[in-house]
XYZ file of C-alpha atoms in Angstrom:
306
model
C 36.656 -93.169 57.185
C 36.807 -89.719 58.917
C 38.664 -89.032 61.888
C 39.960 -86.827 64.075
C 43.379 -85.938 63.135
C 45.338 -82.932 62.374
C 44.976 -83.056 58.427
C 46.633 -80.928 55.270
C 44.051 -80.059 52.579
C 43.491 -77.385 50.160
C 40.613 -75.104 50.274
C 38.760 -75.839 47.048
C 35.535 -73.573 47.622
C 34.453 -70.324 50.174
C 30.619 -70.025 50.944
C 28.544 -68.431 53.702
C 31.440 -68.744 55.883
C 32.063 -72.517 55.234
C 35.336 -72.948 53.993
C 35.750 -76.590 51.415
C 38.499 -78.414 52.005
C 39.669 -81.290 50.320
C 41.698 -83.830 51.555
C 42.716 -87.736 51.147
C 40.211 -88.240 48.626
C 37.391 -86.208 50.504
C 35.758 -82.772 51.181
C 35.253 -81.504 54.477
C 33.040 -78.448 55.055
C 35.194 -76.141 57.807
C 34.996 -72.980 59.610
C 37.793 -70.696 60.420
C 38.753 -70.403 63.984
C 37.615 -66.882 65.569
C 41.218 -65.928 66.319
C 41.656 -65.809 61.910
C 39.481 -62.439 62.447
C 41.772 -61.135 65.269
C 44.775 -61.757 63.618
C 43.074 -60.448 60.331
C 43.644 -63.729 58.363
C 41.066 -64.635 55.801
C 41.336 -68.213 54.100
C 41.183 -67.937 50.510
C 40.208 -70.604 47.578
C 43.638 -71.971 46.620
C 44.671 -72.013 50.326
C 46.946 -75.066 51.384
C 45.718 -75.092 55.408
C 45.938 -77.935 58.305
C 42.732 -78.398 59.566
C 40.725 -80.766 62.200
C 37.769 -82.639 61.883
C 35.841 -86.132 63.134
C 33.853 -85.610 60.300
C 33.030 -84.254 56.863
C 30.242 -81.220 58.210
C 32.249 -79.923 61.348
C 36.028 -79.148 60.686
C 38.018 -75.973 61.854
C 40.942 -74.904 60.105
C 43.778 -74.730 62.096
C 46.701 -72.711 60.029
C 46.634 -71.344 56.237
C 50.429 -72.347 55.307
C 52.434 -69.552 53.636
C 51.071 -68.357 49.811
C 52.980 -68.285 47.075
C 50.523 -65.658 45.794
C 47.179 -63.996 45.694
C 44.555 -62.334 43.307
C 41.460 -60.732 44.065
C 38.441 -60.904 41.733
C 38.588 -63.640 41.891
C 40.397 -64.126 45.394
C 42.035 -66.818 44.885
C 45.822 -67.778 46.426
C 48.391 -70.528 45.026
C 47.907 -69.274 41.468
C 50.450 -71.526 38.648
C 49.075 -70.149 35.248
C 46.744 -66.861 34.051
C 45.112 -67.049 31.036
C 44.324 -63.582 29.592
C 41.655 -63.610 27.034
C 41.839 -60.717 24.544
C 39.121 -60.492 21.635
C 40.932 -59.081 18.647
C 37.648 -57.207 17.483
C 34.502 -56.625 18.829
C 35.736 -55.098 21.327
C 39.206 -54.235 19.704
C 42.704 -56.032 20.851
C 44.305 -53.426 23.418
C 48.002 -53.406 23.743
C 47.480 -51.481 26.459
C 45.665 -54.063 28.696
C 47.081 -56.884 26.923
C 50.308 -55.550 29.070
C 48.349 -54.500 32.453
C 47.579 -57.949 32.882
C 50.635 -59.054 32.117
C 53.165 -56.807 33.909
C 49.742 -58.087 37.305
C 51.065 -61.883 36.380
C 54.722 -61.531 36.389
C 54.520 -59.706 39.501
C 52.690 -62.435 41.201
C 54.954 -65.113 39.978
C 52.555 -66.535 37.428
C 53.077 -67.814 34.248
C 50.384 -65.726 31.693
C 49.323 -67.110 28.391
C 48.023 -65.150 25.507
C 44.401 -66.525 24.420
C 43.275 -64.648 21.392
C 39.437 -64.732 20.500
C 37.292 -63.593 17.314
C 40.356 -64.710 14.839
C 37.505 -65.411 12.310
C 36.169 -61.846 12.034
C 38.736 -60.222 11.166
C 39.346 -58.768 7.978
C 43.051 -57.837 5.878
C 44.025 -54.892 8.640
C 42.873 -56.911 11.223
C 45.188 -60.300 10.059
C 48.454 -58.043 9.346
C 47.405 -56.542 13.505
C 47.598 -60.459 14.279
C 51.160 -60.912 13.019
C 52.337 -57.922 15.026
C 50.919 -59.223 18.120
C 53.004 -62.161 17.644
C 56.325 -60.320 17.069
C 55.627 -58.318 19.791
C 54.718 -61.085 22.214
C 55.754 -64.461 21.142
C 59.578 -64.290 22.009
C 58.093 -64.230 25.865
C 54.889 -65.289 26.290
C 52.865 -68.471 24.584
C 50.117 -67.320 22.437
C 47.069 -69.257 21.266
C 45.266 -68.195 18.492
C 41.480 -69.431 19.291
C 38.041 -69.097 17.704
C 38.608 -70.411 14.224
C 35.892 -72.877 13.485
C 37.600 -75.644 11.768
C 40.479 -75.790 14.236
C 38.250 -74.807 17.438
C 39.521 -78.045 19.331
C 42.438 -77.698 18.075
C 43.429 -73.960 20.438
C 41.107 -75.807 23.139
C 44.085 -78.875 23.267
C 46.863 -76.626 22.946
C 44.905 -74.708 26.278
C 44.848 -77.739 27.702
C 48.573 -78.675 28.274
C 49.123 -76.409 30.536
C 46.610 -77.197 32.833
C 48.234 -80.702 34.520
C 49.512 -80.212 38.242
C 48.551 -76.659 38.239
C 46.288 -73.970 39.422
C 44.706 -71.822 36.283
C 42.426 -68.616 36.398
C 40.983 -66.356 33.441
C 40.714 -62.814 33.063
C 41.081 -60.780 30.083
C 38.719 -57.561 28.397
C 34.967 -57.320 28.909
C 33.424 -59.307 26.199
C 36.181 -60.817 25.172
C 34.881 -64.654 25.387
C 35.871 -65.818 28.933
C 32.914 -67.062 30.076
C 32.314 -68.863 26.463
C 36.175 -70.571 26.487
C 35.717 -71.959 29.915
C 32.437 -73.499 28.916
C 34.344 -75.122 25.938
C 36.437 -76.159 27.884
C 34.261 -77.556 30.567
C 30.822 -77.504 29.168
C 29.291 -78.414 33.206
C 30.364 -74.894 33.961
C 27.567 -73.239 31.794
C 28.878 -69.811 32.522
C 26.721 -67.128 30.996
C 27.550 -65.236 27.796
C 26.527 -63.054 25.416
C 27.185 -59.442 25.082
C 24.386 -58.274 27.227
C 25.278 -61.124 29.569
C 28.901 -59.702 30.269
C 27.743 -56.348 30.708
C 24.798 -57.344 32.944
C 26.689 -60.010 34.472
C 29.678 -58.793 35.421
C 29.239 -58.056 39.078
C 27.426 -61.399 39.550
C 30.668 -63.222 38.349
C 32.562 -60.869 40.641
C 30.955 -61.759 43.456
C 29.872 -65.558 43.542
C 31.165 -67.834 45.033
C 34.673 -69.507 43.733
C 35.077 -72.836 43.174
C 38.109 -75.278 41.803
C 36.989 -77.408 39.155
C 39.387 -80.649 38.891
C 40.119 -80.607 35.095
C 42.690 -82.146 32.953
C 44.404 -83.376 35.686
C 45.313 -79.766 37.373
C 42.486 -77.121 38.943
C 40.529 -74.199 37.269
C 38.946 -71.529 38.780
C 35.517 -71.509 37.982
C 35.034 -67.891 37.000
C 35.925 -65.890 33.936
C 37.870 -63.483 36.682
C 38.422 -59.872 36.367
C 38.359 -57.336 33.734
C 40.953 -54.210 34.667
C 43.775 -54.110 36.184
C 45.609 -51.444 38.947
C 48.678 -51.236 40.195
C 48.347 -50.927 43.996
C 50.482 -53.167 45.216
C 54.003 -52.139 43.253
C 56.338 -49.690 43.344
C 58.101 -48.120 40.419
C 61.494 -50.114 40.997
C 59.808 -53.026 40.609
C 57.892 -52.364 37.259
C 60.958 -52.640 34.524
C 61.418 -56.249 36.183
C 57.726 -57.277 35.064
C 58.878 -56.804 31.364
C 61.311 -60.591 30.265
C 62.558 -58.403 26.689
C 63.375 -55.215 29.728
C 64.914 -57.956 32.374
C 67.050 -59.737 29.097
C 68.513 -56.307 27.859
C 69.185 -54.704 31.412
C 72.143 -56.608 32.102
C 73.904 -54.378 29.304
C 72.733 -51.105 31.040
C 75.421 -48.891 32.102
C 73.453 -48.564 35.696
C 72.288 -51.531 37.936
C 68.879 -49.888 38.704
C 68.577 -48.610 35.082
C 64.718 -47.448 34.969
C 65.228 -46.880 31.330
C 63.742 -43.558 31.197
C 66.422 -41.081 31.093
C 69.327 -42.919 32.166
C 72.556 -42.646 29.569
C 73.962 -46.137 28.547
C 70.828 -47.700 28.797
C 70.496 -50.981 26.956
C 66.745 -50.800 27.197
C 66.162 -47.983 25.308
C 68.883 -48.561 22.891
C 67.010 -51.794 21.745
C 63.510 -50.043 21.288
C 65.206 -47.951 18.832
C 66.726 -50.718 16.955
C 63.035 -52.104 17.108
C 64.244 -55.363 19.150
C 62.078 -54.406 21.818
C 58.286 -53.098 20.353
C 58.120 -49.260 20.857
C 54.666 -50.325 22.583
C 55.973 -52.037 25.383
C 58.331 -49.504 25.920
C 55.587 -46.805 25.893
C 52.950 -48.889 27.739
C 55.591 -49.196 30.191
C 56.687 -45.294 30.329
C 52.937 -44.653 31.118
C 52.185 -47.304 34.338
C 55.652 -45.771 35.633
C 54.225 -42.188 35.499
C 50.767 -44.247 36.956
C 52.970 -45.424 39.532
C 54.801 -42.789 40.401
C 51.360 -40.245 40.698
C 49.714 -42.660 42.992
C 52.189 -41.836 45.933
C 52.077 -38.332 46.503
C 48.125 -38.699 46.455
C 47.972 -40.864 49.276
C 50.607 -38.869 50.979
C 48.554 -36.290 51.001
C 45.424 -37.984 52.305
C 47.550 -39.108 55.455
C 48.928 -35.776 56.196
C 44.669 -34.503 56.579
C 43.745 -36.954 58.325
């Protein structure tokens, strides 16, 4: 029975304006009040709100309560776990992005889980590339090792535990198997694949609509999610704290703000040569600094013409 109450809900799907809510058991269809585009508010999939409504076609959110995070592409708020995809070949694994993404995660506050695809092709160099993956990444991050016929079900499972009481998205590399993992993993979905799919596709997964699939007791973005990564949003004192192995050895630097660059007594740096941290990280990490640090006198500059 509907009624007209002050109610909490989550926003489980945007469309046309409508904004889905679900609450007690149901799913009202809401608008935002016009003062949201005053106060330049705009409700995202994820959202926890308080709405009103008599009934299930005419509610109005009232208040989007305060986010613990948000992406974009997919916009989605409230985020618990990020699964990046990588394909090992076909295209090739990239360290590189591997650690875009997850330097993104960790500063959002989200938990990121390796999900390696095309095991099965891969050849001698390829398997020994595998292995240092893992050393590189397994002492902080949980890494599933998919795509091997005869234990398919098996990565799907181990996917699946993380899912309970929490809020998952994908992303990962361009043709990297998104779209065909989250059909495994919920065949309804029937997200398109294929190679010329992905490329062709891309902008139409971009741009739909986003919806929260209940699955395995926890929610899952219905879209395989974005493909590159930027760092707009952070500033260079915040990037060695997006790294656990940089954030573990820090506390042994000889400064508090160590950016383990040039800085003597560093603890940091002293490790990568010992090889306890992976001299990839480290220089992954030396290049979105520089990335970082570039950005700001450019749009200094654009202010200063305008």
């Amino acid at each position: 029975m509907v009624r007209s109450d002050r109610l909490n809900g989550q926003i489980r799907k945007a469309l046309s304006g409508f904004y889905y809510v679900y609450a007690e058991g149901e799913t009202y269809q809401t608008r935002a009040r016009g003062n949201f585009r005053n106060r330049k508010i705009t409700p995202l999939v994820g959202d926890d709100v308080i709405f009103e409504s008599d009934n299930l076609t005419d509610g109005y959110l009232l208040e989007i309560l305060p986010r613990e995070n948000e992406l974009v592409r997919p916009s989605v708020a409230n985020v618990d776990i990020g699964v990046v995809v990588m394909s090992m070949i076909e295209p090739n694994f990239s360290y590189n992005l591997l650690d875009r993404f997850l330097v993104a995660l960790e500063h959002k506050r989200i938990q990121p889980v390796i999900y390696l695809t095309k095991i099965d092709l891969l050849e001698e160099a390829g398997l020994k590339q595998l292995d240092n993956i893992r050393q590189v990444y397994q002492s902080s991050y949980p890494i599933i090792i998919g795509d091997r016929s005869d234990e398919d079900q098996r990565s799907i499972r181990e996917l699946e535990q993380y899912f309970p009481d929490r809020l998952t998205v994908f992303m990962g590399q361009s043709g990297a198997g998104k779209s065909t993992l989250l059909n495994k993993i919920s065949p309804e979905l029937q997200l398109t694949t294929g190679e010329i799919s992905e490329a062709l596709g891309r902008g139409k997964h971009t741009t739909r609509h986003v919806e929260l699939i209940p699955l395995y007791d926890g929610l899952v973005a219905d879209t395989p999610g974005f493909s590159s990564i930027e760092f707009l949003e952070m500033d260079a004192v915040e990037l060695p704290k997006q790294f656990p192995e940089f954030v573990k050895a820090s506390t042994g630097c000889k400064f508090r703000e160590c950016m383990h660059r040039k800085e003597p007594g560093c603890e940091v740096k002293k490790e990568v040569a010992e090889g306890t941290i992976a001299q990839v990280r480290y220089d992954n990490y030396l290049q979105f600094l520089s990335e970082i640090e570039d950005r700001r006198p450019v749009y200094k500059k654009k202010s200063k013409g305008n």
